[in-house]
């Protein structure tokens, strides 16, 4: 199963959004200062027009892990923020979003 790096980041964003919604009304909340990811990726360059270079996240449990592709370790440190640049809280701040409307 090939997972593109962009798809992984989209899924991570979705999971953080879901955590914010699930935390509405909870006593304890967390602020996400940073998200550190360490991934094994396979790099693939294709000769097709507009294809360029693609990064595939390597599954650690897979038996046939891209033996023909060279794998690299990529470390990402992401700062989580809202669309307004505010820090992301997975807690009571979400209820403020709904009461403002």
C-alpha positions as semicolon CSV with decimal commas, in nm:
position;residue;x (nm);y (nm);z (nm)
1;X;0,000;0,000;0,000
2;X;0,152;0,330;-0,108
3;X;0,065;0,639;0,093
4;X;0,173;0,972;-0,045
5;X;0,324;1,217;0,200
6;X;0,058;1,475;0,110
7;X;-0,218;1,224;0,193
8;X;-0,054;1,147;0,527
9;X;-0,045;1,516;0,620
10;X;-0,408;1,559;0,511
11;X;-0,507;1,268;0,736
12;X;-0,308;1,414;1,025
13;X;-0,489;1,746;0,985
14;X;-0,823;1,564;0,983
15;X;-0,735;1,369;1,300
16;X;-0,640;1,689;1,483
17;X;-0,969;1,850;1,378
18;X;-1,159;1,545;1,502
19;X;-0,973;1,555;1,835
20;X;-1,077;1,919;1,879
21;X;-1,443;1,834;1,819
22;X;-1,431;1,526;2,044
23;X;-1,291;1,738;2,331
24;X;-1,583;1,983;2,349
25;X;-1,702;2,004;2,708
26;X;-1,414;1,799;2,852
27;X;-1,242;1,918;3,172
28;X;-0,891;1,859;3,040
29;X;-0,760;2,014;2,723
30;X;-0,428;2,001;2,543
31;X;-0,248;2,265;2,341
32;X;-0,048;2,135;2,049
33;X;0,278;2,327;2,040
34;X;0,447;2,104;1,786
35;X;0,401;1,776;1,608
36;X;0,717;1,580;1,544
37;X;0,704;1,309;1,281
38;X;0,977;1,070;1,176
39;X;0,892;0,882;0,858
40;X;1,057;0,632;0,632
41;X;0,987;0,741;0,276
42;X;1,065;0,602;-0,066
43;X;1,147;0,858;-0,331
44;X;1,021;0,798;-0,683
45;X;1,103;1,007;-0,984
46;X;0,902;0,949;-1,299
47;X;0,976;1,056;-1,652
48;X;0,613;1,139;-1,731
49;X;0,528;1,500;-1,805
50;X;0,437;1,697;-1,491
51;X;0,494;1,392;-1,268
52;X;0,810;1,514;-1,094
53;X;0,922;1,357;-0,768
54;X;0,686;1,181;-0,528
55;X;0,741;1,080;-0,168
56;X;0,576;0,759;-0,050
57;X;0,552;0,675;0,321
58;X;0,690;0,326;0,378
59;X;0,476;0,093;0,586
60;X;0,679;-0,069;0,862
61;X;0,457;-0,377;0,864
62;X;0,471;-0,439;0,490
63;X;0,665;-0,741;0,367
64;X;0,734;-0,609;0,018
65;X;0,869;-0,269;0,117
66;X;0,984;-0,093;-0,201
67;X;1,301;-0,295;-0,249
68;X;1,378;-0,124;-0,577
69;X;1,342;0,225;-0,430
70;X;1,586;0,388;-0,194
71;X;1,433;0,482;0,140
72;X;1,513;0,791;0,343
73;X;1,429;0,905;0,692
74;X;1,243;1,235;0,696
75;X;1,188;1,429;1,018
76;X;0,919;1,695;1,021
77;X;0,848;1,936;1,303
78;X;0,513;2,101;1,248
79;X;0,359;2,387;1,443
80;X;-0,015;2,343;1,475
81;X;-0,219;2,659;1,430
82;X;-0,567;2,759;1,325
83;X;-0,643;2,944;1,001
84;X;-0,606;3,270;1,197
85;X;-0,262;3,177;1,329
86;X;-0,381;3,097;1,684
87;X;-0,244;2,789;1,864
88;X;-0,451;2,474;1,832
89;X;-0,627;2,360;2,147
90;X;-0,801;2,026;2,159
91;X;-1,047;2,120;2,429
92;X;-1,286;2,388;2,546
93;X;-1,172;2,639;2,282
94;X;-1,381;2,445;2,030
95;X;-1,704;2,532;2,210
96;X;-1,615;2,901;2,158
97;X;-1,628;2,841;1,782
98;X;-1,990;2,728;1,802
99;X;-2,109;2,992;2,049
100;X;-1,971;3,276;1,830
101;X;-2,224;3,198;1,554
